[in-house]
Tab-separated table of C-alpha atoms in Angstrom:
chain	number	residue	atom	x	y	z
A	211	MET	CA	0.214	0.031	-0.205
A	212	LEU	CA	1.211	3.773	-1.342
A	213	VAL	CA	2.397	6.907	1.541
A	214	HIS	CA	-0.246	8.958	2.091
A	215	PRO	CA	0.394	11.515	0.005
A	216	GLU	CA	-0.594	14.068	3.353
A	217	ASN	CA	0.848	11.268	5.981
A	218	PRO	CA	3.707	13.885	7.573
A	219	ARG	CA	5.242	11.142	9.756
A	220	ARG	CA	6.816	8.887	6.991
A	221	GLY	CA	6.695	10.667	3.179
A	222	ALA	CA	9.774	11.805	1.671
A	223	THR	CA	12.073	10.911	4.893
A	224	GLY	CA	10.674	6.971	5.208
A	225	GLY	CA	8.669	3.658	3.910
A	226	THR	CA	9.642	1.523	0.978
A	227	ALA	CA	11.516	2.998	-1.551
A	228	LEU	CA	8.993	2.581	-4.170
A	229	GLU	CA	6.666	4.921	-1.114
A	230	VAL	CA	9.181	7.528	-0.695
A	231	ALA	CA	8.829	7.264	-5.158
A	232	ALA	CA	5.700	7.686	-4.810
A	233	TRP	CA	4.907	10.344	-2.280
A	234	LEU	CA	7.022	12.204	-4.130
A	235	ALA	CA	5.184	11.666	-7.517
A	236	SER	CA	2.644	13.214	-6.087
A	237	ARG	CA	3.784	16.798	-5.224
A	238	GLY	CA	4.373	16.809	-8.232
A	239	TYR	CA	7.949	15.869	-8.657
A	240	PRO	CA	9.160	14.139	-11.298
A	241	VAL	CA	10.608	10.901	-9.792
A	242	HIS	CA	13.851	8.220	-11.773
A	243	PRO	CA	16.043	4.930	-10.207
A	244	LEU	CA	19.098	5.265	-8.970
A	245	ALA	CA	20.705	2.799	-9.494
A	246	PRO	CA	21.159	-0.082	-6.354
A	247	GLY	CA	23.718	1.613	-3.688
A	248	THR	CA	25.509	4.650	-5.736
A	249	LYS	CA	23.578	8.098	-6.152
A	250	THR	CA	24.651	7.327	-9.835
A	251	PRO	CA	21.159	6.779	-12.520
A	252	ALA	CA	20.385	3.664	-13.598
A	253	ALA	CA	21.963	1.925	-16.741
A	254	ASN	CA	20.204	2.456	-19.622
A	255	CYS	CA	18.584	-0.440	-21.539
A	256	ARG	CA	20.112	-2.351	-24.243
A	257	GLU	CA	18.834	-1.152	-26.960
A	258	CYS	CA	20.006	2.041	-25.738
A	259	THR	CA	23.021	1.008	-24.724
A	260	GLY	CA	25.939	2.853	-26.593
A	261	ARG	CA	23.557	4.192	-28.956
A	262	ARG	CA	23.878	8.184	-29.878
A	263	HIS	CA	20.600	9.331	-30.385
A	264	SER	CA	18.898	12.631	-27.773
A	265	PRO	CA	17.258	11.768	-24.971
A	266	GLU	CA	15.110	13.719	-25.654
A	267	LEU	CA	13.746	11.633	-28.306
A	268	CYS	CA	15.096	7.813	-27.093
A	269	PRO	CA	11.918	5.158	-28.469
A	270	CYS	CA	11.784	3.912	-24.300
A	271	HIS	CA	10.393	6.617	-22.758
A	272	GLY	CA	7.143	6.609	-24.951
A	273	GLU	CA	7.746	2.036	-23.932
A	274	GLY	CA	8.322	3.184	-20.520
A	275	ARG	CA	11.920	2.381	-19.223
A	276	TRP	CA	13.598	4.819	-17.606
A	277	CYS	CA	17.113	5.750	-19.927
A	278	HIS	CA	18.734	8.619	-20.162
A	279	GLY	CA	19.065	9.342	-15.735
A	280	PHE	CA	16.612	12.711	-15.304
A	281	HIS	CA	15.054	12.115	-18.771
A	282	ALA	CA	12.946	9.730	-18.452
A	283	ALA	CA	11.315	11.700	-14.533
A	284	THR	CA	7.979	10.446	-14.311
A	285	THR	CA	5.010	11.087	-12.124
A	286	ASN	CA	3.272	8.970	-13.126
A	287	LEU	CA	2.512	6.417	-10.075
A	288	ASP	CA	1.525	2.357	-12.777
A	289	THR	CA	5.431	3.026	-13.798
A	290	LEU	CA	7.041	4.065	-10.461
A	291	ARG	CA	4.952	0.462	-9.079
A	292	GLU	CA	7.029	-1.143	-12.330
A	293	TRP	CA	10.627	-0.105	-11.946
A	294	TRP	CA	10.756	-0.562	-7.989
A	295	ARG	CA	9.099	-4.046	-8.447
A	296	ARG	CA	12.006	-5.459	-11.438
A	297	GLU	CA	14.661	-3.693	-8.245
A	298	PRO	CA	13.194	-2.521	-4.688
A	299	GLU	CA	16.771	-2.128	-3.662
A	300	PHE	CA	16.604	1.258	-6.589
A	301	GLY	CA	17.712	4.541	-5.001
A	302	ILE	CA	15.412	7.327	-5.730
A	303	GLY	CA	16.590	10.462	-7.500
A	304	VAL	CA	14.339	13.403	-8.835
A	305	ALA	CA	14.435	15.893	-11.797
A	306	CYS	CA	15.730	19.361	-10.161
A	307	GLY	CA	14.432	20.961	-13.487
A	308	ALA	CA	10.804	19.097	-14.172
A	309	ALA	CA	10.304	19.110	-10.444
A	310	GLY	CA	10.443	23.232	-10.420
A	311	LEU	CA	13.278	22.972	-7.816
A	312	VAL	CA	16.804	24.548	-6.353
A	313	VAL	CA	18.763	22.196	-3.901
A	314	ILE	CA	21.357	24.374	-2.335
A	315	ASP	CA	23.907	21.507	-2.602
A	316	VAL	CA	26.886	22.039	0.624
A	317	ASP	CA	29.760	19.687	0.250
A	318	ALA	CA	32.058	19.070	3.458
A	319	HIS	CA	35.006	16.852	1.175
A	320	ALA	CA	38.615	17.392	2.759
A	321	ALA	CA	39.890	20.252	0.179
A	322	ALA	CA	42.783	22.030	0.232
A	323	VAL	CA	41.131	25.711	0.527
A	324	PRO	CA	41.519	28.156	-2.308
A	325	ASP	CA	42.568	32.050	-2.675
A	326	ARG	CA	40.327	34.117	-0.508
A	327	ASN	CA	39.278	35.392	-3.807
A	328	ARG	CA	37.438	32.477	-5.231
A	329	LEU	CA	35.869	31.405	-1.684
A	330	LEU	CA	32.639	33.751	-2.944
A	331	PRO	CA	32.974	34.400	-7.063
A	332	GLY	CA	32.750	38.433	-7.878
A	333	ILE	CA	33.166	39.211	-3.862
A	334	PRO	CA	36.742	40.405	-2.291
A	335	ILE	CA	37.709	39.062	0.936
A	336	ASP	CA	39.866	42.071	2.782
A	337	ASP	CA	42.814	40.641	3.970
A	338	ARG	CA	41.982	41.311	7.340
A	339	VAL	CA	38.813	39.164	7.467
A	340	ASP	CA	39.925	36.149	9.602
A	341	LEU	CA	39.722	32.836	7.912
A	342	THR	CA	40.751	30.513	10.362
A	343	GLY	CA	39.297	27.301	10.289
A	344	LEU	CA	37.268	27.727	7.306
A	345	GLU	CA	37.411	24.245	5.709
A	346	SER	CA	33.719	23.672	3.608
A	347	GLY	CA	31.194	24.769	2.279
A	348	PHE	CA	29.090	25.144	5.500
A	349	ASP	CA	32.049	27.740	5.856
A	350	THR	CA	31.725	30.228	2.599
A	351	LEU	CA	27.833	29.194	2.550
A	352	ALA	CA	26.810	30.910	6.342
A	353	LEU	CA	30.365	33.674	5.030
A	354	LEU	CA	27.765	34.565	2.064
A	355	ALA	CA	24.623	34.840	4.002
A	356	ALA	CA	27.114	36.917	6.839
A	357	HIS	CA	27.988	39.176	4.070
A	358	ARG	CA	24.669	39.951	2.903
A	359	GLY	CA	23.375	40.311	6.779
A	360	ARG	CA	21.069	37.369	6.283
A	361	PRO	CA	20.426	34.031	7.960
A	362	ASP	CA	22.511	30.737	7.093
A	363	PRO	CA	20.532	28.608	4.677
A	364	CYS	CA	22.401	25.528	6.827
A	365	GLU	CA	20.159	26.330	10.101
A	366	ASP	CA	16.828	27.067	7.493
A	367	THR	CA	14.075	24.671	8.942
A	368	GLY	CA	11.905	25.619	7.351
A	369	THR	CA	12.836	23.932	3.804
A	370	LEU	CA	13.983	20.348	4.365
A	371	ARG	CA	17.327	20.154	5.158
A	372	VAL	CA	19.003	16.013	3.977
A	373	ARG	CA	21.881	15.385	5.044
A	374	THR	CA	24.251	13.401	3.183
A	375	PRO	CA	26.460	9.881	3.805
A	376	SER	CA	29.780	12.388	3.743
A	377	GLY	CA	28.649	14.285	5.800
A	378	GLY	CA	26.688	17.785	3.530
A	379	LEU	CA	23.656	19.142	3.053
A	380	HIS	CA	21.165	19.439	0.352
A	381	ILE	CA	18.588	22.306	0.862
A	382	TRP	CA	15.545	21.872	-1.002
A	383	TYR	CA	14.234	24.992	-2.577
A	384	ARG	CA	11.169	26.154	-4.743
A	385	ALA	CA	11.973	27.914	-7.429
A	386	PRO	CA	10.959	31.040	-7.676
A	387	GLU	CA	7.250	31.854	-9.484
A	388	GLY	CA	8.242	33.992	-12.454
A	389	GLY	CA	11.392	34.482	-11.989
A	390	PRO	CA	14.193	32.834	-13.252
A	391	ARG	CA	15.033	29.295	-14.598
A	392	LEU	CA	18.532	28.706	-12.966
A	393	ARG	CA	20.545	25.685	-13.730
A	394	CYS	CA	23.244	23.692	-12.088
A	395	SER	CA	27.118	24.230	-10.938
A	396	SER	CA	29.900	22.958	-9.360
A	397	GLY	CA	31.480	25.098	-6.149
A	398	SER	CA	34.997	24.140	-7.578
A	399	SER	CA	34.152	25.700	-11.286
A	400	SER	CA	36.128	28.830	-12.244
A	401	ARG	CA	32.952	30.336	-14.174
A	402	VAL	CA	29.852	29.507	-12.751
A	403	ALA	CA	29.946	29.127	-8.923
A	404	LEU	CA	27.791	29.990	-6.356
A	405	ALA	CA	30.896	29.185	-3.561
A	406	TRP	CA	33.486	27.264	-3.104
A	407	GLN	CA	32.474	23.567	-2.111
A	408	VAL	CA	28.765	24.374	-2.475
A	409	ASP	CA	26.807	22.882	-5.490
A	410	VAL	CA	23.780	23.744	-7.281
A	411	ARG	CA	20.968	21.180	-8.173
A	412	ALA	CA	18.291	22.774	-11.161
A	413	GLU	CA	17.211	22.445	-13.385
A	414	GLY	CA	20.073	20.132	-16.074
A	415	GLY	CA	20.191	17.407	-13.076
A	416	TYR	CA	19.108	16.177	-10.360
A	417	ILE	CA	19.160	15.404	-6.411
A	418	VAL	CA	19.175	11.646	-4.356
A	419	ALA	CA	16.443	11.774	-2.486
A	420	PRO	CA	15.963	11.453	1.329
A	421	THR	CA	16.124	7.364	2.864
A	422	THR	CA	18.201	6.608	-0.500
A	423	ARG	CA	20.754	4.050	0.464
A	424	THR	CA	24.254	4.110	-1.377
A	425	ALA	CA	27.506	2.117	-0.394
A	426	ALA	CA	28.606	5.226	1.875
A	427	GLY	CA	24.718	5.438	4.064
A	428	VAL	CA	21.662	7.203	4.127
A	429	TYR	CA	20.585	10.223	2.834
A	430	GLU	CA	18.816	11.508	5.874
A	431	ALA	CA	15.867	14.492	6.397
A	432	LEU	CA	16.444	16.903	9.314
A	433	PRO	CA	14.631	17.853	11.727
A	434	GLY	CA	12.786	20.453	10.676
A	435	ALA	CA	10.365	20.671	7.238
A	436	ARG	CA	9.167	17.551	5.563
A	437	LEU	CA	8.885	19.756	2.024
A	438	PRO	CA	10.639	22.013	0.687
A	439	GLY	CA	10.465	25.749	1.321
A	440	SER	CA	10.621	29.037	-0.898
A	441	LEU	CA	13.779	30.110	-2.380
A	442	PRO	CA	14.936	32.987	-0.442
A	443	PRO	CA	15.228	36.289	-2.477
A	444	TRP	CA	18.064	37.237	-2.131
A	445	LEU	CA	20.016	33.586	-2.729
A	446	ALA	CA	17.590	34.355	-6.103
A	447	ALA	CA	19.647	37.415	-6.343
A	448	GLU	CA	22.470	35.181	-5.426
A	449	LEU	CA	22.278	33.063	-8.447
A	450	VAL	CA	21.193	34.938	-10.414
A	451	ARG	CA	24.822	37.957	-10.030
A	452	THR	CA	26.501	34.542	-10.081
A	453	GLY	CA	25.423	33.663	-14.018
A	454	HIS	CA	23.704	30.958	-13.031
A	455	ALA	CA	20.532	32.035	-15.119
A	456	VAL	CA	19.507	30.473	-17.736
A	457	GLU	CA	19.527	33.031	-20.439
A	458	ASP	CA	16.777	32.330	-22.792
A	459	HIS	CA	14.798	33.045	-20.169
A	460	SER	CA	11.835	36.352	-20.783
A	461	PRO	CA	11.060	38.470	-18.507
A	462	ALA	CA	7.710	38.985	-17.672
A	463	PRO	CA	5.208	41.415	-20.156
A	464	SER	CA	5.217	45.579	-18.354
A	465	THR	CA	1.997	46.400	-16.518
A	466	GLY	CA	2.757	49.780	-15.704
A	467	ARG	CA	4.959	48.744	-12.951
A	468	SER	CA	8.184	46.734	-12.505
A	469	ALA	CA	6.499	43.671	-12.377
A	470	ALA	CA	9.691	42.493	-10.381
A	471	LEU	CA	9.294	44.378	-6.892
A	472	GLY	CA	5.578	41.718	-6.675
A	473	PRO	CA	2.267	42.147	-6.528
A	474	GLY	CA	0.090	44.681	-4.839
A	475	PRO	CA	0.346	48.378	-4.415
A	476	ARG	CA	3.373	49.843	-3.265
A	477	PRO	CA	3.579	53.206	-1.030
A	478	SER	CA	3.660	56.647	-2.776
A	479	VAL	CA	6.704	58.851	-2.779
A	480	ALA	CA	7.622	60.092	0.193
A	481	GLY	CA	9.108	63.860	-0.849
A	482	GLY	CA	10.952	64.321	2.189
A	483	GLY	CA	13.206	61.370	1.201
A	484	ARG	CA	13.108	61.492	-2.399
A	485	GLU	CA	16.033	63.993	-3.063
A	486	VAL	CA	17.884	62.073	-0.341
A	487	ALA	CA	17.148	58.248	-2.230
A	488	ARG	CA	17.958	59.397	-5.132
A	489	ARG	CA	21.415	60.059	-4.296
A	490	LEU	CA	22.051	57.503	-2.338
A	491	LEU	CA	21.536	55.779	-5.460
A	492	SER	CA	23.018	56.913	-7.730
A	493	GLY	CA	26.246	56.890	-5.882
A	494	LEU	CA	25.252	53.118	-6.458
A	495	LEU	CA	24.975	53.879	-10.165
A	496	ALA	CA	28.152	55.420	-10.503
A	497	GLU	CA	29.302	52.428	-9.448
A	498	VAL	CA	27.951	50.392	-12.188
A	499	GLY	CA	28.908	52.746	-14.449
A	500	SER	CA	32.171	53.100	-14.274
A	501	CYS	CA	32.638	49.761	-15.123
A	502	ALA	CA	32.308	50.781	-18.688
A	503	THR	CA	36.302	50.870	-19.565
A	504	SER	CA	37.203	47.752	-18.750
A	505	PRO	CA	35.473	44.559	-20.041
A	506	SER	CA	35.594	42.395	-17.416
A	507	GLY	CA	37.680	41.800	-13.464
A	508	THR	CA	35.830	45.081	-12.300
A	509	ALA	CA	32.300	42.640	-10.372
A	510	PHE	CA	29.954	44.265	-12.371
A	511	SER	CA	27.270	42.074	-11.718
A	512	GLU	CA	28.259	42.561	-8.089
A	513	LYS	CA	27.647	46.247	-8.136
A	514	LEU	CA	24.672	45.746	-9.979
A	515	ASN	CA	22.743	43.309	-7.536
A	516	ARG	CA	23.945	45.949	-4.887
A	517	ALA	CA	22.055	48.219	-7.127
A	518	ALA	CA	19.247	46.791	-8.073
A	519	PHE	CA	18.572	45.289	-4.091
A	520	THR	CA	19.097	48.724	-2.944
A	521	ALA	CA	16.490	50.143	-5.007
A	522	GLY	CA	13.463	47.819	-4.261
A	523	GLY	CA	14.304	48.782	-0.757
A	524	LEU	CA	13.871	52.018	-1.768
A	525	VAL	CA	10.800	51.759	-3.777
A	526	ALA	CA	9.132	48.953	-0.736
A	527	GLY	CA	10.459	52.290	1.611
A	528	GLY	CA	8.220	54.632	-0.522
A	529	HIS	CA	11.415	57.370	-1.559
A	530	LEU	CA	11.794	55.868	-5.190
A	531	ASP	CA	9.137	55.252	-7.544
A	532	ALA	CA	9.836	51.342	-9.357
A	533	ALA	CA	9.659	52.542	-12.604
A	534	GLU	CA	12.275	55.216	-12.495
A	535	GLY	CA	14.503	53.088	-10.223
A	536	ARG	CA	14.064	50.382	-13.195
A	537	LEU	CA	14.803	52.506	-15.833
A	538	LEU	CA	17.458	54.109	-14.457
A	539	LEU	CA	19.188	50.728	-13.227
A	540	LEU	CA	19.106	49.317	-16.629
A	541	GLU	CA	20.138	52.406	-18.210
A	542	ALA	CA	23.566	51.675	-16.435
A	543	ALA	CA	23.818	48.345	-16.647
A	544	ASP	CA	23.084	48.902	-20.884
A	545	ARG	CA	25.684	51.488	-20.764
A	546	ALA	CA	28.763	49.154	-18.683
A	547	ARG	CA	27.634	45.897	-20.578
A	548	PRO	CA	25.635	46.756	-23.439
A	549	HIS	CA	26.191	42.541	-25.284
A	550	GLN	CA	24.102	41.153	-22.506
A	551	PRO	CA	20.827	43.155	-21.812
A	552	ARG	CA	19.046	40.133	-21.233
A	553	ARG	CA	21.467	39.736	-18.371
A	554	ASN	CA	21.259	42.450	-17.285
A	555	VAL	CA	17.792	42.486	-16.606
A	556	LEU	CA	18.109	39.433	-14.692
A	557	ILE	CA	20.479	40.629	-12.335
A	558	VAL	CA	18.441	44.089	-12.162
A	559	ASP	CA	14.548	42.494	-11.452
A	560	THR	CA	15.657	39.797	-9.270
A	561	GLY	CA	17.654	42.269	-6.936
A	562	LEU	CA	14.743	44.407	-6.770
A	563	ARG	CA	12.293	42.034	-6.222
A	564	ALA	CA	14.776	40.472	-3.438
A	565	GLY	CA	15.645	44.354	-1.892
A	566	SER	CA	11.114	44.968	-2.058
A	567	ASP	CA	11.998	42.598	1.188
A	568	ARG	CA	13.529	44.839	3.044
A	569	PRO	CA	12.190	48.869	2.930
A	570	ILE	CA	14.694	51.505	3.502
A	571	HIS	CA	14.396	55.182	5.039
A	572	PRO	CA	17.319	56.883	4.078
A	573	LYS	CA	16.839	59.595	6.651
A	574	GLU	CA	17.438	56.702	9.601
A	575	ARG	CA	21.151	55.573	7.404
A	576	THR	CA	21.734	59.209	7.190
């Protein structure tokens, strides 16, 4: 008998592999089998082994077979029953993109700590910051959160967190509705990375579900929420800043106000704080504009994200018009990086959305 979808005591955290897979599928999370005792997808069928063809065009999927890993993920209960009837020891993978998930994969591997400028891509760490004891992704993610003045995601009991057999942590979040599509990355990448030893599992990847057992141990859910919570806006902004946004995302059509700031009315612009707000934003826009003289190495994304985050706070505080602020940001961004308009929009809109959660009142800051 399958676990009831609403049973909070089991679901994604207990029961047989089939029960857990069915519970996940009932929540809309497409799943696929992992080879017994491993965290890798079950092998392709014999007909597909060695054949060169696109996973999307694989004929096996229409016949209910599990070829090509997460590309075969499904929520069909009959298919799941057949897969686990054939191999009850299968582990469970969840296709992140199809499930609408963004999972922060925090590693704790034994590795040499890189130069401090590679710990948080795009964020220089002053030599006066004592990094004694820093040794894993737990430390770099906490450092990033502290730099932004936000809670450490590793301590977020409001979302599903899964301890891995190697001592790492998977932090499951729902991808932002209407926001940019986000892609996978490795924390050791020199091109796209959130932080050293912090991987990202999103579109184009899968995550190992809790209760899956490998030779190293079991993926175990920690106390707290049993379902993924919403991806915090500040973390979404960081993912966009560090290049995780899928570039073919089309921004929502304009409605006469910035859709990035979310639904509902905004306070009217307060006359007394307007000039102070404009001066505050102008200084940040000047930093963005200074990047125009150099094609790289100027922390452009970081500066634009900071300016957008501040503008979002000023709008939320009633000291800046939403449309005006967005226009100023995009103009500055396009002058500095005219070759990447879509990426500029992503950074601006995500930063505005994140900043709108923290109203700024300039008089209080001066």
